[in-house]
């Protein structure tokens, strides 16, 4: 082997390591920023004029990770300019209708709107049976469009996974998703989810009363999106729901001061109040009142969620 060939090899090696370093630097520079888009911020199953049903998108580059599928979530994604083709995974916090009524339509309508790669969905039982039964219910339209429009089958594009315990539920090269059991009686399997990405940590509380598990999950997170109820509003004669519903609201959700306590105990950077109960109507708290409740215990940044707000 000649000295000339050696130096040529050395030159190539040096060149390729330079290229590798540049590629790494570029990859670091181009690492996609994590966005949180609040798609629906109302609480409870009754359709609202002021806000859409619960849903949040965590977006990392061209991948969408969706938490909850309130009614109309497919349209909220369209309004947020988040394309269905980018949907990677769906996480349902619990099987109350305000959180899952848009699950079937998300796929039925998203199928026509560019969904082409399989989406993994996670949630408590009966997620697998629900998915199958919803697709059965839509069979006429699905088969019609396959015949008439040449579409490929929808069923292989939805991959449901049931979860019943805390722990890591999902991981890819952009995000790690961890679940904990929150406290939302009488539902046994109700979850909060934490998303850790290269640049951010975001926790979605789901529906819960004051929960030590949520505090543990949210420890040190950049953002905690937490549900909130007004105890003053519901704990009075003439509250606008039957007594059993009021009992559920007060026993299974968290009032604003307690949300502040959770955020302070977890040491999060920003607290986002969402899933307002009540969302609207006479006597519903103002933004300032929601903030004032949480502010009693939490000194960090507090945001009152609005549909389509991006953080
Ligand atoms: Zn709810
Ligand atoms: Zn609920």
Short mmCIF file of N, CA and C and ligand atoms in Angstrom, two decimals, residues 42-45 54 94 96 98-99 184 207 253 275, ligand 1:
data_model
loop_
_atom_site.label_atom_id
_atom_site.label_comp_id
_atom_site.label_asym_id
_atom_site.label_seq_id
_atom_site.Cartn_x
_atom_site.Cartn_y
_atom_site.Cartn_z
N UNK A 42 -63.90 22.59 26.69
CA UNK A 42 -65.11 22.49 27.52
C UNK A 42 -65.02 21.26 28.41
N UNK A 43 -65.88 21.22 29.42
CA UNK A 43 -65.96 20.02 30.27
C UNK A 43 -67.38 19.51 30.30
N UNK A 44 -67.53 18.19 30.31
CA UNK A 44 -68.87 17.60 30.39
C UNK A 44 -69.45 17.32 29.02
N UNK A 45 -70.42 16.38 28.98
CA UNK A 45 -70.92 15.89 27.69
C UNK A 45 -71.89 16.80 26.95
N UNK A 54 -63.45 18.06 25.02
CA UNK A 54 -62.03 17.89 25.36
C UNK A 54 -61.17 17.18 24.31
N UNK A 94 -60.14 8.54 29.50
CA UNK A 94 -61.13 7.64 30.12
C UNK A 94 -62.36 7.60 29.23
N UNK A 96 -65.49 8.34 29.31
CA UNK A 96 -66.67 9.20 29.45
C UNK A 96 -66.91 9.83 28.08
N UNK A 98 -67.70 12.72 26.94
CA UNK A 98 -67.10 13.99 26.51
C UNK A 98 -65.67 13.78 26.02
N UNK A 99 -65.08 12.62 26.35
CA UNK A 99 -63.69 12.36 25.96
C UNK A 99 -63.55 11.36 24.81
N UNK A 184 -60.90 9.25 39.44
CA UNK A 184 -62.12 9.77 38.83
C UNK A 184 -63.28 8.78 39.03
N UNK A 207 -59.68 13.61 33.61
CA UNK A 207 -60.66 14.02 34.63
C UNK A 207 -60.27 13.35 35.94
N UNK A 253 -64.05 15.52 40.57
CA UNK A 253 -63.29 16.55 39.85
C UNK A 253 -62.53 17.42 40.85
N UNK A 275 -61.02 22.07 30.58
CA UNK A 275 -62.15 21.21 30.96
C UNK A 275 -62.94 21.89 32.10
ZN1 LIG B 1 -64.82 15.13 31.22
#
